[in-house]
Short mmCIF file of C-alpha atoms and ligand atoms in Angstrom, two decimals:
data_model
loop_
_atom_site.label_atom_id
_atom_site.label_comp_id
_atom_site.label_asym_id
_atom_site.label_seq_id
_atom_site.Cartn_x
_atom_site.Cartn_y
_atom_site.Cartn_z
CA UNK Q 2 2.50 -11.39 11.73
CA UNK Q 3 -0.90 -12.00 10.11
CA UNK Q 4 -2.91 -12.42 13.32
CA UNK Q 5 -6.59 -12.15 12.42
CA UNK Q 6 -8.44 -9.88 14.84
CA UNK Q 7 -11.70 -9.43 12.93
CA UNK Q 8 -13.55 -12.44 11.64
CA UNK Q 9 -15.85 -11.71 8.69
CA UNK Q 10 -18.86 -13.99 8.18
CA UNK Q 11 -22.16 -13.84 6.32
CA UNK Q 12 -25.80 -13.96 7.31
CA UNK Q 13 -29.25 -13.44 5.90
CA UNK Q 14 -30.95 -10.09 6.35
CA UNK Q 15 -34.60 -10.54 7.30
CA UNK Q 16 -35.48 -7.25 8.93
CA UNK Q 17 -33.87 -4.55 11.02
CA UNK Q 18 -35.36 -6.12 14.14
CA UNK Q 19 -33.52 -9.36 13.53
CA UNK Q 20 -30.17 -9.81 15.35
CA UNK Q 21 -29.48 -13.50 15.75
CA UNK Q 22 -25.72 -12.75 15.73
CA UNK Q 23 -25.77 -10.85 19.00
CA UNK Q 24 -24.19 -7.85 17.28
CA UNK Q 25 -23.89 -4.63 19.27
CA UNK Q 26 -23.78 -2.44 16.18
CA UNK Q 27 -25.57 -2.39 12.84
CA UNK Q 28 -23.98 -0.64 9.84
CA UNK Q 29 -26.25 0.68 7.10
CA UNK Q 30 -24.68 2.39 4.08
CA UNK Q 31 -26.96 5.03 2.56
CA UNK Q 32 -26.73 6.93 -0.71
CA UNK Q 33 -28.09 10.47 -1.03
CA UNK Q 34 -31.08 8.96 -2.83
CA UNK Q 35 -31.71 6.43 -0.01
CA UNK Q 36 -31.69 9.29 2.45
CA UNK Q 37 -34.21 11.36 0.49
CA UNK Q 38 -36.87 8.62 0.88
CA UNK Q 39 -39.79 8.85 3.34
CA UNK Q 40 -38.89 5.49 4.85
CA UNK Q 41 -35.17 4.98 5.46
CA UNK Q 42 -34.71 2.23 8.04
CA UNK Q 43 -38.41 1.64 8.65
CA UNK Q 44 -38.12 2.32 12.39
CA UNK Q 45 -40.21 5.49 12.87
CA UNK Q 46 -38.19 7.20 15.65
CA UNK Q 47 -34.81 6.43 14.05
CA UNK Q 48 -36.11 7.55 10.67
CA UNK Q 49 -37.23 10.80 12.29
CA UNK Q 50 -33.75 11.30 13.72
CA UNK Q 51 -32.22 10.60 10.31
CA UNK Q 52 -34.60 13.05 8.61
CA UNK Q 53 -33.67 15.73 11.13
CA UNK Q 54 -29.95 15.11 10.56
CA UNK Q 55 -30.58 15.29 6.81
CA UNK Q 56 -32.64 18.50 7.01
CA UNK Q 57 -30.00 20.17 9.21
CA UNK Q 58 -27.28 19.15 6.73
CA UNK Q 59 -25.52 17.02 9.38
CA UNK Q 60 -25.94 13.69 7.60
CA UNK Q 61 -26.86 14.06 3.95
CA UNK Q 62 -25.60 10.72 2.65
CA UNK Q 63 -22.44 12.31 1.24
CA UNK Q 64 -19.44 10.00 0.98
CA UNK Q 65 -17.29 10.27 4.09
CA UNK Q 66 -20.17 11.07 6.46
CA UNK Q 67 -20.75 8.76 9.38
CA UNK Q 68 -23.18 9.01 12.30
CA UNK Q 69 -23.62 6.66 15.24
CA UNK Q 70 -27.23 6.64 16.43
CA UNK Q 71 -27.87 5.08 19.86
CA UNK Q 72 -31.00 2.98 19.46
CA UNK Q 73 -32.17 3.11 23.11
CA UNK Q 74 -33.73 -0.28 22.56
CA UNK Q 75 -35.70 0.70 19.46
CA UNK Q 76 -33.73 -1.94 17.57
CA UNK Q 77 -31.85 -4.89 19.10
CA UNK Q 78 -28.45 -3.17 18.60
CA UNK Q 79 -26.77 -0.63 20.89
CA UNK Q 80 -26.00 1.58 17.88
CA UNK Q 81 -26.97 1.95 14.27
CA UNK Q 82 -24.05 3.35 12.29
CA UNK Q 83 -25.16 5.13 9.13
CA UNK Q 84 -22.47 5.78 6.52
CA UNK Q 85 -22.89 8.03 3.48
CA UNK Q 86 -22.20 6.70 -0.01
CA UNK Q 87 -22.66 9.95 -1.95
CA UNK Q 88 -24.66 10.21 -5.16
CA UNK Q 89 -23.20 6.98 -6.60
CA UNK Q 90 -22.58 3.68 -4.89
CA UNK Q 91 -19.35 2.07 -6.04
CA UNK Q 92 -16.47 0.07 -4.60
CA UNK Q 93 -14.62 3.22 -3.55
CA UNK Q 94 -17.52 4.75 -1.63
CA UNK Q 95 -18.37 1.39 -0.02
CA UNK Q 96 -14.75 0.81 1.00
CA UNK Q 97 -14.58 4.30 2.51
CA UNK Q 98 -17.89 3.85 4.36
CA UNK Q 99 -16.57 0.64 5.92
CA UNK Q 100 -13.25 2.25 6.93
CA UNK Q 101 -15.03 5.07 8.79
CA UNK Q 102 -17.53 2.63 10.32
CA UNK Q 103 -14.74 0.37 11.59
CA UNK Q 104 -12.97 3.34 13.19
CA UNK Q 105 -16.22 4.40 14.87
CA UNK Q 106 -16.91 0.84 16.01
CA UNK Q 107 -13.50 0.79 17.73
CA UNK Q 108 -14.13 4.18 19.30
CA UNK Q 109 -17.51 2.99 20.65
CA UNK Q 110 -15.98 -0.34 21.73
CA UNK Q 111 -18.40 -2.29 19.56
CA UNK Q 112 -17.18 -5.87 19.23
CA UNK Q 113 -19.66 -7.32 16.80
CA UNK Q 114 -20.98 -5.43 13.80
CA UNK Q 115 -23.83 -6.54 11.56
CA UNK Q 116 -23.43 -4.94 8.11
CA UNK Q 117 -26.34 -4.67 5.71
CA UNK Q 118 -25.20 -5.06 2.10
CA UNK Q 119 -26.80 -2.30 0.00
CA UNK Q 120 -29.58 -3.93 -2.01
CA UNK Q 121 -28.99 -1.80 -5.14
CA UNK Q 122 -25.44 -3.10 -5.69
CA UNK Q 123 -23.83 -6.36 -6.82
CA UNK Q 124 -23.58 -8.21 -3.51
CA UNK Q 125 -20.27 -9.92 -4.27
CA UNK Q 126 -18.57 -6.68 -5.14
CA UNK Q 127 -20.15 -4.94 -2.13
CA UNK Q 128 -19.00 -7.71 0.21
CA UNK Q 129 -15.47 -7.44 -1.10
CA UNK Q 130 -15.30 -3.63 -0.84
CA UNK Q 131 -16.87 -3.65 2.63
CA UNK Q 132 -14.55 -6.40 3.88
CA UNK Q 133 -11.55 -4.50 2.56
CA UNK Q 134 -12.73 -1.30 4.25
CA UNK Q 135 -13.58 -2.93 7.58
CA UNK Q 136 -10.15 -4.56 7.84
CA UNK Q 137 -8.27 -1.47 6.63
CA UNK Q 138 -10.27 0.65 9.08
CA UNK Q 139 -9.34 -1.47 12.10
CA UNK Q 140 -5.62 -0.90 11.43
CA UNK Q 141 -3.76 0.67 14.32
CA UNK Q 142 -0.11 1.59 14.50
CA UNK Q 143 1.96 -0.46 16.98
CA UNK Q 144 2.90 1.34 20.19
CA UNK Q 145 5.84 0.56 22.45
CA UNK Q 146 4.66 1.87 25.83
CA UNK Q 147 5.66 0.18 29.08
CA UNK Q 148 2.05 -0.33 30.13
CA UNK Q 149 0.01 -0.44 26.96
CA UNK Q 150 -3.71 -0.49 27.91
CA UNK Q 151 -5.70 -3.34 26.37
CA UNK Q 152 -7.18 -2.16 23.08
CA UNK Q 153 -10.73 -2.52 21.90
CA UNK Q 154 -11.12 -4.99 19.05
CA UNK Q 155 -13.79 -5.41 16.44
CA UNK Q 156 -14.04 -9.18 16.80
CA UNK Q 157 -16.61 -10.00 14.19
CA UNK Q 158 -18.47 -8.47 11.27
CA UNK Q 159 -21.47 -10.27 9.75
CA UNK Q 160 -22.30 -9.23 6.19
CA UNK Q 161 -26.04 -9.50 5.67
CA UNK Q 162 -27.50 -10.30 2.29
CA UNK Q 163 -31.13 -10.61 1.34
CA UNK Q 164 -30.42 -13.42 -1.13
CA UNK Q 165 -29.69 -16.69 0.66
CA UNK Q 166 -28.25 -18.22 -2.52
CA UNK Q 167 -25.34 -15.76 -2.41
CA UNK Q 168 -23.55 -17.30 0.57
CA UNK Q 169 -20.84 -19.27 -1.28
CA UNK Q 170 -20.12 -16.41 -3.69
CA UNK Q 171 -19.86 -14.00 -0.79
CA UNK Q 172 -17.47 -16.27 1.12
CA UNK Q 173 -14.99 -16.29 -1.77
CA UNK Q 174 -15.28 -12.51 -2.24
CA UNK Q 175 -14.62 -12.05 1.48
CA UNK Q 176 -11.58 -14.36 1.40
CA UNK Q 177 -9.90 -12.47 -1.46
CA UNK Q 178 -10.67 -9.09 0.10
CA UNK Q 179 -9.24 -10.32 3.41
CA UNK Q 180 -6.00 -11.26 1.68
CA UNK Q 181 -5.72 -7.82 0.07
CA UNK Q 182 -6.47 -5.91 3.28
CA UNK Q 183 -4.18 -8.10 5.38
CA UNK Q 184 -1.39 -7.63 2.81
CA UNK Q 185 -1.88 -3.87 3.07
CA UNK Q 186 -1.92 -3.86 6.88
CA UNK Q 187 1.16 -6.07 6.91
CA UNK Q 188 3.00 -3.58 4.67
CA UNK Q 189 1.89 -0.79 7.02
CA UNK Q 190 3.24 -2.63 10.06
CA UNK Q 191 6.60 -3.31 8.39
CA UNK Q 192 6.90 0.30 7.20
CA UNK Q 193 5.99 1.76 10.59
CA UNK Q 194 8.83 -0.13 12.31
CA UNK Q 195 11.34 2.42 13.62
CA UNK Q 196 14.83 2.46 12.14
CA UNK Q 197 16.31 0.85 15.25
CA UNK Q 198 13.86 -2.04 15.00
CA UNK Q 199 14.26 -2.73 11.29
CA UNK Q 200 17.66 -2.84 9.60
CA UNK Q 201 18.59 -4.55 6.31
CA UNK Q 202 19.38 -7.87 8.03
CA UNK Q 203 16.04 -7.97 9.85
CA UNK Q 204 14.14 -6.96 6.70
CA UNK Q 205 15.84 -9.94 5.02
CA UNK Q 206 14.82 -12.22 7.90
CA UNK Q 207 11.23 -11.07 7.53
CA UNK Q 208 11.34 -11.85 3.79
CA UNK Q 209 12.67 -15.33 4.59
CA UNK Q 210 9.86 -15.89 7.11
CA UNK Q 211 7.25 -14.81 4.57
CA UNK Q 212 8.79 -17.03 1.88
CA UNK Q 213 8.84 -20.03 4.23
CA UNK Q 214 5.23 -19.42 5.23
CA UNK Q 215 4.14 -19.74 1.59
CA UNK Q 216 6.86 -22.06 0.32
CA UNK Q 217 8.46 -19.54 -2.05
CA UNK Q 218 12.17 -19.55 -2.91
CA UNK Q 219 14.09 -16.80 -1.15
CA UNK Q 220 17.77 -15.85 -1.34
CA UNK Q 221 19.64 -13.25 0.72
CA UNK Q 222 23.07 -11.90 -0.24
CA UNK Q 223 25.08 -10.37 2.62
CA UNK Q 224 27.51 -7.46 2.26
CA UNK Q 225 30.42 -9.76 1.29
CA UNK Q 226 28.48 -11.47 -1.50
CA UNK Q 227 27.09 -8.12 -2.62
CA UNK Q 228 30.63 -6.79 -3.02
CA UNK Q 229 31.94 -10.01 -4.56
CA UNK Q 230 29.25 -9.97 -7.25
CA UNK Q 231 30.19 -6.44 -8.24
CA UNK Q 232 27.19 -4.57 -6.85
CA UNK Q 233 29.31 -1.48 -6.25
CA UNK Q 234 26.31 0.82 -5.98
CA UNK Q 235 24.65 -1.13 -3.18
CA UNK Q 236 28.01 -1.52 -1.44
CA UNK Q 237 28.59 2.25 -1.63
CA UNK Q 238 25.15 3.23 -0.29
CA UNK Q 239 25.45 0.74 2.58
CA UNK Q 240 29.07 1.55 3.43
CA UNK Q 241 28.40 4.26 6.02
CA UNK Q 242 26.24 2.12 8.26
CA UNK Q 243 27.05 -0.32 11.04
CA UNK Q 244 24.07 -2.30 9.70
CA UNK Q 245 25.36 -3.75 6.44
CA UNK Q 246 23.30 -4.02 3.24
CA UNK Q 247 21.40 -7.03 1.92
CA UNK Q 248 20.15 -8.05 -1.51
CA UNK Q 249 16.93 -10.02 -1.05
CA UNK Q 250 15.18 -12.04 -3.77
CA UNK Q 251 11.96 -14.03 -3.70
CA UNK Q 252 10.57 -16.11 -6.55
CA UNK Q 253 7.08 -17.34 -7.32
CA UNK Q 254 6.27 -19.56 -10.30
CA UNK Q 255 2.53 -19.53 -10.86
CA UNK Q 256 2.58 -20.01 -14.64
CA UNK Q 257 5.21 -22.59 -15.66
CA UNK Q 258 3.92 -22.58 -19.26
CA UNK Q 259 4.75 -18.93 -19.76
CA UNK Q 260 8.15 -17.46 -20.52
CA UNK Q 261 7.13 -14.12 -19.04
CA UNK Q 262 8.66 -13.24 -15.69
CA UNK Q 263 7.67 -10.03 -13.97
CA UNK Q 264 10.52 -8.48 -12.02
CA UNK Q 265 9.31 -6.42 -9.06
CA UNK Q 266 11.97 -4.26 -7.44
CA UNK Q 267 11.31 -2.46 -4.14
CA UNK Q 268 13.36 0.20 -2.36
CA UNK Q 269 14.50 -1.14 1.01
CA UNK Q 270 16.29 1.81 2.66
CA UNK Q 271 15.56 1.10 6.34
CA UNK Q 272 16.55 4.65 7.27
CA UNK Q 273 17.68 7.54 5.07
CA UNK Q 274 19.72 10.29 6.75
CA UNK Q 275 20.86 11.48 3.32
CA UNK Q 276 24.40 10.38 4.12
CA UNK Q 277 27.17 12.98 3.72
CA UNK Q 278 24.71 15.16 1.71
CA UNK Q 279 22.69 15.11 4.90
CA UNK Q 280 18.99 15.90 5.21
CA UNK Q 281 17.68 18.68 7.44
CA UNK Q 282 16.66 17.33 10.85
CA UNK Q 283 13.05 18.59 10.62
CA UNK Q 284 10.80 15.65 9.86
CA UNK Q 285 13.66 13.26 9.20
CA UNK Q 286 11.78 10.63 11.22
CA UNK Q 287 9.60 10.10 8.14
CA UNK Q 288 12.59 8.31 6.64
CA UNK Q 289 11.73 5.15 8.60
CA UNK Q 290 9.33 4.71 5.68
CA UNK Q 291 12.08 4.67 3.04
CA UNK Q 292 11.65 0.89 2.78
CA UNK Q 293 7.98 1.39 1.85
CA UNK Q 294 8.56 -0.03 -1.64
CA UNK Q 295 10.01 -3.22 -0.16
CA UNK Q 296 7.07 -3.47 2.26
CA UNK Q 297 4.61 -3.04 -0.62
CA UNK Q 298 6.24 -5.95 -2.45
CA UNK Q 299 6.12 -8.20 0.62
CA UNK Q 300 2.50 -7.17 1.24
CA UNK Q 301 1.66 -8.03 -2.38
CA UNK Q 302 3.47 -11.35 -1.96
CA UNK Q 303 1.24 -12.12 1.00
CA UNK Q 304 -1.74 -11.66 -1.35
CA UNK Q 305 -0.06 -13.81 -4.02
CA UNK Q 306 0.55 -16.53 -1.42
CA UNK Q 307 -3.16 -16.63 -0.62
CA UNK Q 308 -4.64 -16.19 -4.10
CA UNK Q 309 -1.98 -18.03 -6.15
CA UNK Q 310 -2.40 -16.10 -9.42
CA UNK Q 311 -1.13 -17.47 -12.73
CA UNK Q 312 2.01 -15.33 -13.04
CA UNK Q 313 5.76 -15.73 -12.66
CA UNK Q 314 7.46 -13.31 -10.31
CA UNK Q 315 10.96 -12.46 -9.26
CA UNK Q 316 11.02 -9.92 -6.45
CA UNK Q 317 14.22 -8.06 -5.72
CA UNK Q 318 14.71 -5.92 -2.64
CA UNK Q 319 18.01 -4.09 -2.36
CA UNK Q 320 18.25 -2.97 1.26
CA UNK Q 321 20.64 -0.57 2.97
CA UNK Q 322 20.76 2.06 5.67
CA UNK Q 323 21.94 5.44 4.34
CA UNK Q 324 24.17 6.79 7.10
CA UNK Q 325 27.22 8.97 7.57
CA UNK Q 326 30.54 7.75 8.98
CA UNK Q 327 34.19 7.62 8.05
CA UNK Q 328 33.28 4.73 5.77
CA UNK Q 329 30.38 6.45 4.02
CA UNK Q 330 30.36 7.11 0.28
CA UNK Q 331 30.84 10.74 -0.74
CA UNK Q 332 29.79 13.26 -3.36
CA UNK Q 333 32.22 12.97 -6.25
CA UNK Q 334 32.72 9.21 -5.85
CA UNK Q 335 32.52 7.13 -8.99
CA UNK Q 336 31.14 3.64 -8.39
CA UNK Q 337 30.87 0.64 -10.69
CA UNK Q 338 27.48 -1.03 -10.77
CA UNK Q 339 26.52 -4.71 -11.21
CA UNK Q 340 25.70 -3.87 -14.85
CA UNK Q 341 29.27 -2.67 -15.39
CA UNK Q 342 28.16 0.94 -15.85
CA UNK Q 343 29.79 3.68 -13.80
CA UNK Q 344 27.84 6.18 -11.72
CA UNK Q 345 29.08 9.60 -10.67
CA UNK Q 346 27.67 10.28 -7.20
CA UNK Q 347 26.78 13.95 -6.92
CA UNK Q 348 24.39 13.66 -3.99
CA UNK Q 349 24.52 10.83 -1.44
CA UNK Q 350 20.86 11.54 -0.63
CA UNK Q 351 19.92 10.29 -4.10
CA UNK Q 352 20.71 6.77 -2.83
CA UNK Q 353 17.45 5.07 -3.76
CA UNK Q 354 17.99 5.23 -7.50
CA UNK Q 355 21.45 3.68 -7.08
CA UNK Q 356 20.27 0.62 -5.16
CA UNK Q 357 17.16 0.26 -7.34
CA UNK Q 358 19.35 0.26 -10.43
CA UNK Q 359 21.30 -2.62 -8.87
CA UNK Q 360 17.99 -4.37 -8.16
CA UNK Q 361 16.86 -3.90 -11.76
CA UNK Q 362 20.07 -5.41 -13.11
CA UNK Q 363 19.85 -8.32 -10.67
CA UNK Q 364 16.22 -8.97 -11.65
CA UNK Q 365 17.33 -9.07 -15.30
CA UNK Q 366 20.07 -11.56 -14.43
CA UNK Q 367 17.43 -13.70 -12.68
CA UNK Q 368 15.34 -13.81 -15.85
CA UNK Q 369 12.87 -10.93 -15.55
CA UNK Q 370 11.27 -10.05 -18.90
CA UNK Q 371 9.23 -7.11 -17.56
CA UNK Q 372 10.06 -4.73 -14.72
CA UNK Q 373 8.15 -2.68 -12.16
CA UNK Q 374 9.91 -0.81 -9.38
CA UNK Q 375 8.20 0.69 -6.32
CA UNK Q 376 10.10 3.27 -4.31
CA UNK Q 377 9.80 6.24 -1.96
CA UNK Q 378 12.20 7.77 -4.44
CA UNK Q 379 11.78 11.54 -4.28
CA UNK Q 380 10.45 14.48 -2.35
CA UNK Q 381 9.91 16.02 -5.80
CA UNK Q 382 6.86 13.82 -6.40
CA UNK Q 383 5.29 15.58 -3.39
CA UNK Q 384 5.88 18.92 -5.13
CA UNK Q 385 4.02 17.61 -8.19
CA UNK Q 386 1.17 15.63 -6.63
CA UNK Q 387 1.27 16.40 -2.87
CA UNK Q 388 0.44 13.28 -0.81
CA UNK Q 389 -2.42 12.48 -3.17
CA UNK Q 390 -1.02 10.45 -6.07
CA UNK Q 391 1.78 8.02 -6.80
CA UNK Q 392 3.89 9.13 -9.78
CA UNK Q 393 4.61 6.75 -12.66
CA UNK Q 394 7.40 6.81 -15.25
CA UNK Q 395 7.62 4.20 -18.01
CA UNK Q 396 9.43 3.37 -21.22
CA UNK Q 397 6.36 1.50 -22.53
CA UNK Q 398 2.91 3.11 -22.43
CA UNK Q 399 1.18 -0.14 -23.43
CA UNK Q 400 2.76 -1.94 -20.47
CA UNK Q 401 1.59 0.83 -18.13
CA UNK Q 402 -2.06 0.76 -19.24
CA UNK Q 403 -3.25 -2.35 -17.35
CA UNK Q 404 -1.41 -1.16 -14.25
CA UNK Q 405 -3.26 2.16 -14.36
CA UNK Q 406 -6.50 0.21 -14.74
CA UNK Q 407 -5.59 -1.97 -11.75
CA UNK Q 408 -4.93 1.17 -9.68
CA UNK Q 409 -8.33 2.58 -10.64
CA UNK Q 410 -10.00 -0.75 -9.74
CA UNK Q 411 -8.20 -0.79 -6.40
CA UNK Q 412 -9.11 2.82 -5.61
CA UNK Q 413 -5.51 4.08 -5.60
CA UNK Q 414 -4.31 7.12 -7.55
CA UNK Q 415 -1.42 6.78 -10.00
CA UNK Q 416 -0.53 9.54 -12.46
CA UNK Q 417 2.02 9.29 -15.27
CA UNK Q 418 4.93 11.71 -15.77
CA UNK Q 419 6.28 12.37 -19.29
CA UNK Q 420 9.45 10.65 -20.39
CA UNK Q 421 11.06 13.03 -22.93
CA UNK Q 422 14.67 12.47 -24.01
CA UNK Q 423 15.58 15.92 -22.66
CA UNK Q 424 15.09 14.57 -19.13
CA UNK Q 425 17.44 11.64 -19.73
CA UNK Q 426 20.02 14.07 -21.12
CA UNK Q 427 20.02 15.88 -17.76
CA UNK Q 428 21.73 12.81 -16.25
CA UNK Q 429 24.79 12.92 -18.58
CA UNK Q 430 28.03 12.82 -16.61
CA UNK Q 431 31.45 14.13 -17.69
CA UNK Q 432 33.31 11.31 -15.97
CA UNK Q 433 30.92 8.34 -15.79
CA UNK Q 434 28.14 6.66 -17.78
CA UNK Q 435 25.49 8.49 -15.76
CA UNK Q 436 25.25 10.74 -12.70
CA UNK Q 437 22.88 10.22 -9.79
CA UNK Q 438 21.65 13.81 -9.48
CA UNK Q 439 21.18 16.67 -11.92
CA UNK Q 440 22.78 20.09 -11.53
CA UNK Q 441 19.40 21.39 -10.43
CA UNK Q 442 18.06 18.84 -7.94
CA UNK Q 443 14.69 20.42 -8.16
CA UNK Q 444 13.77 20.66 -11.82
CA UNK Q 445 11.73 17.62 -12.86
CA UNK Q 446 13.25 15.78 -9.90
CA UNK Q 447 10.75 12.92 -9.88
CA UNK Q 448 11.21 12.31 -13.62
CA UNK Q 449 15.01 12.36 -13.70
CA UNK Q 450 15.13 10.10 -10.63
CA UNK Q 451 12.87 7.58 -12.38
CA UNK Q 452 14.83 7.78 -15.61
CA UNK Q 453 18.07 7.01 -13.78
CA UNK Q 454 16.51 3.65 -12.87
CA UNK Q 455 15.08 3.24 -16.38
CA UNK Q 456 18.60 3.54 -17.82
CA UNK Q 457 19.37 0.15 -16.24
CA UNK Q 458 16.14 -1.46 -17.51
CA UNK Q 459 17.57 -0.93 -21.02
CA UNK Q 460 15.21 -2.49 -23.61
CA UNK Q 461 12.89 -4.28 -21.19
CA UNK Q 462 9.39 -2.87 -20.61
CA UNK Q 463 9.63 -1.01 -17.32
CA UNK Q 464 7.41 0.97 -14.96
CA UNK Q 465 8.57 3.06 -12.03
CA UNK Q 466 6.14 3.95 -9.22
CA UNK Q 467 7.28 6.81 -6.96
CA UNK Q 468 5.45 6.57 -3.64
CA UNK Q 469 7.48 9.39 -2.05
CA UNK Q 470 4.25 11.31 -1.40
CA UNK Q 471 1.86 8.44 -0.70
CA UNK Q 472 3.66 5.77 1.34
CA UNK Q 473 3.58 7.75 4.57
CA UNK Q 474 1.24 10.47 5.88
CA UNK Q 475 1.74 13.07 8.60
CA UNK Q 476 -1.92 12.70 9.64
CA UNK Q 477 -4.99 10.62 8.74
CA UNK Q 478 -6.22 11.45 5.25
CA UNK Q 479 -9.52 10.01 4.04
CA UNK Q 480 -9.39 6.25 4.38
CA UNK Q 481 -5.60 6.26 4.85
CA UNK Q 482 -4.11 6.29 8.35
CA UNK Q 483 -1.36 8.49 9.74
CA UNK Q 484 2.08 6.93 9.18
CA UNK Q 485 2.50 4.09 6.70
CA UNK Q 486 -0.31 3.52 4.19
CA UNK Q 487 0.79 0.32 2.44
CA UNK Q 488 0.10 2.17 -0.80
CA UNK Q 489 0.31 0.11 -4.02
CA UNK Q 490 -0.33 -3.24 -2.30
CA UNK Q 491 -3.94 -3.04 -3.49
CA UNK Q 492 -2.89 -1.91 -6.97
CA UNK Q 493 -0.31 -4.68 -7.32
CA UNK Q 494 -2.82 -7.21 -5.94
CA UNK Q 495 -5.37 -6.11 -8.55
CA UNK Q 496 -2.69 -6.17 -11.26
CA UNK Q 497 -1.34 -9.63 -10.36
CA UNK Q 498 -4.55 -11.31 -9.19
CA UNK Q 499 -7.07 -9.46 -11.37
CA UNK Q 500 -8.81 -12.69 -12.36
CA UNK Q 501 -8.95 -14.00 -8.80
CA UNK Q 502 -10.41 -10.72 -7.60
CA UNK Q 503 -13.21 -10.63 -10.19
N1 BES V 604 13.90 8.90 0.40
C1 BES V 604 14.10 10.16 -0.23
C2 BES V 604 12.84 10.69 -0.91
C3 BES V 604 11.74 11.17 0.00
C4 BES V 604 11.81 12.41 0.61
C5 BES V 604 10.59 10.41 0.16
C6 BES V 604 10.76 12.85 1.40
C7 BES V 604 9.55 10.84 0.95
C8 BES V 604 9.64 12.07 1.58
C9 BES V 604 15.18 10.04 -1.29
O1 BES V 604 16.19 9.15 -1.02
C10 BES V 604 15.80 11.40 -1.42
O2 BES V 604 16.41 11.82 -0.48
N2 BES V 604 15.64 12.04 -2.57
C11 BES V 604 16.16 13.34 -2.78
C12 BES V 604 16.86 13.36 -4.12
C13 BES V 604 17.69 14.59 -4.38
C14 BES V 604 18.84 14.64 -3.41
C15 BES V 604 18.17 14.56 -5.79
C16 BES V 604 14.99 14.32 -2.76
O3 BES V 604 13.93 14.01 -3.30
O4 BES V 604 15.15 15.38 -2.16
MN1 MN V 605 17.73 10.00 0.11
ZN1 ZN V 606 15.75 7.61 0.27
#
């Protein structure tokens, strides 16, 4: 599952004419200022080409720009890739430059890339951002063709620093960045699995495999145990499917001296038809990604397994397939949850909040003192933020702050929704403790959905992250690929392993 295809190593940059690594490509990241200089690479013909590209506005050093210049033997590389960094060099522009360079390297069938670290930037931080970008950029979605042609691979990238003393520091920065990128790509792979290839039982098996790989405790409840324990919400959501539900938990104890336990709850709906309140057929295939929250948690756990941060975690993944059948739950049903509260089901397509509420209660029972849930919860978050930002709802602004900082550090966008009591009031039911959909599905849909889950967090500090717009894309967007993005793995990694990543 974590097969390494690109090996990242380090080397010493002496001059552009040096290529003791036998690389077929050289990546140079250039800011707008770098590009305005008389001497850019120091190779007269290539500098002339670059100046022409700059003067024609083709390559100006803006972030996102990438040009592949064939060297025709002027330098000992087949191509020099130049990537723009924009007016400011930072981790985000470096990561993006590396993503675009990796994609171009694959397109040009380059197998070995030498990468010059920009001299005007902290080399450790540059190495980590570039490593992340290179590995994220080589991600490709799995295909299931009968005769799949052999794919080009970027086998090696050598990060070149001018300071020989840096080597050990760079190695550790590379190792942590590798863990983060691999965790993200792993979440993408899991999320991209079609609904017929990933059902609740196989998601549970994957969690068990991951737990065994790192020696974490893992427990899986099957549909009988789920019902016996009184998880009526998870039983109801899973009832319509031939693939029964699972409740998956994983535990990691990295700080035995602390009483704090972070409960992470991830939505694991392996396919969402909407159930009896069925979705329109157009675009329903996107709902293979409705377990994106679960995949994000497992991707983050992969990072935790490598970096071993000083935190205590209990991860809870309620998993079900939301289908229709004679056994499916219906609008109007009243179900009793693990917490003992009753839920009036008004829309069977609002299934995520029901199983997440069960996950929240279970995490509390397992000792969580703080809660974060990650879920492709609503289409409404797309109305608010398009596919640009993940929406956050919380009952504790102080608890949210470091998470927002972690997202900014990781280069992922999270924006907070308000949490006014009026929104909670919209979930009042005449016959149950709470209802799962409001009379207008559309008004403040992302907020009311989040607050349904928050109801079950009760007094514990809680954050909800709605990745309904960001977990899956209809086409490539910036550094993110079409299909699953693995969104929030990097944010959670920065949040949990902040010290290790510094
Ligand atoms: N999984 C969907 C949310 C979703 C939709 C995510 C589109 C990504 C893209 C969720 O289970 C759902 O169906 N939510 C409904 C709730 C409504 C019925 C109250 C929605 O957002 O339409
Ligand atoms: Mn739904
Ligand atoms: Zn759903």
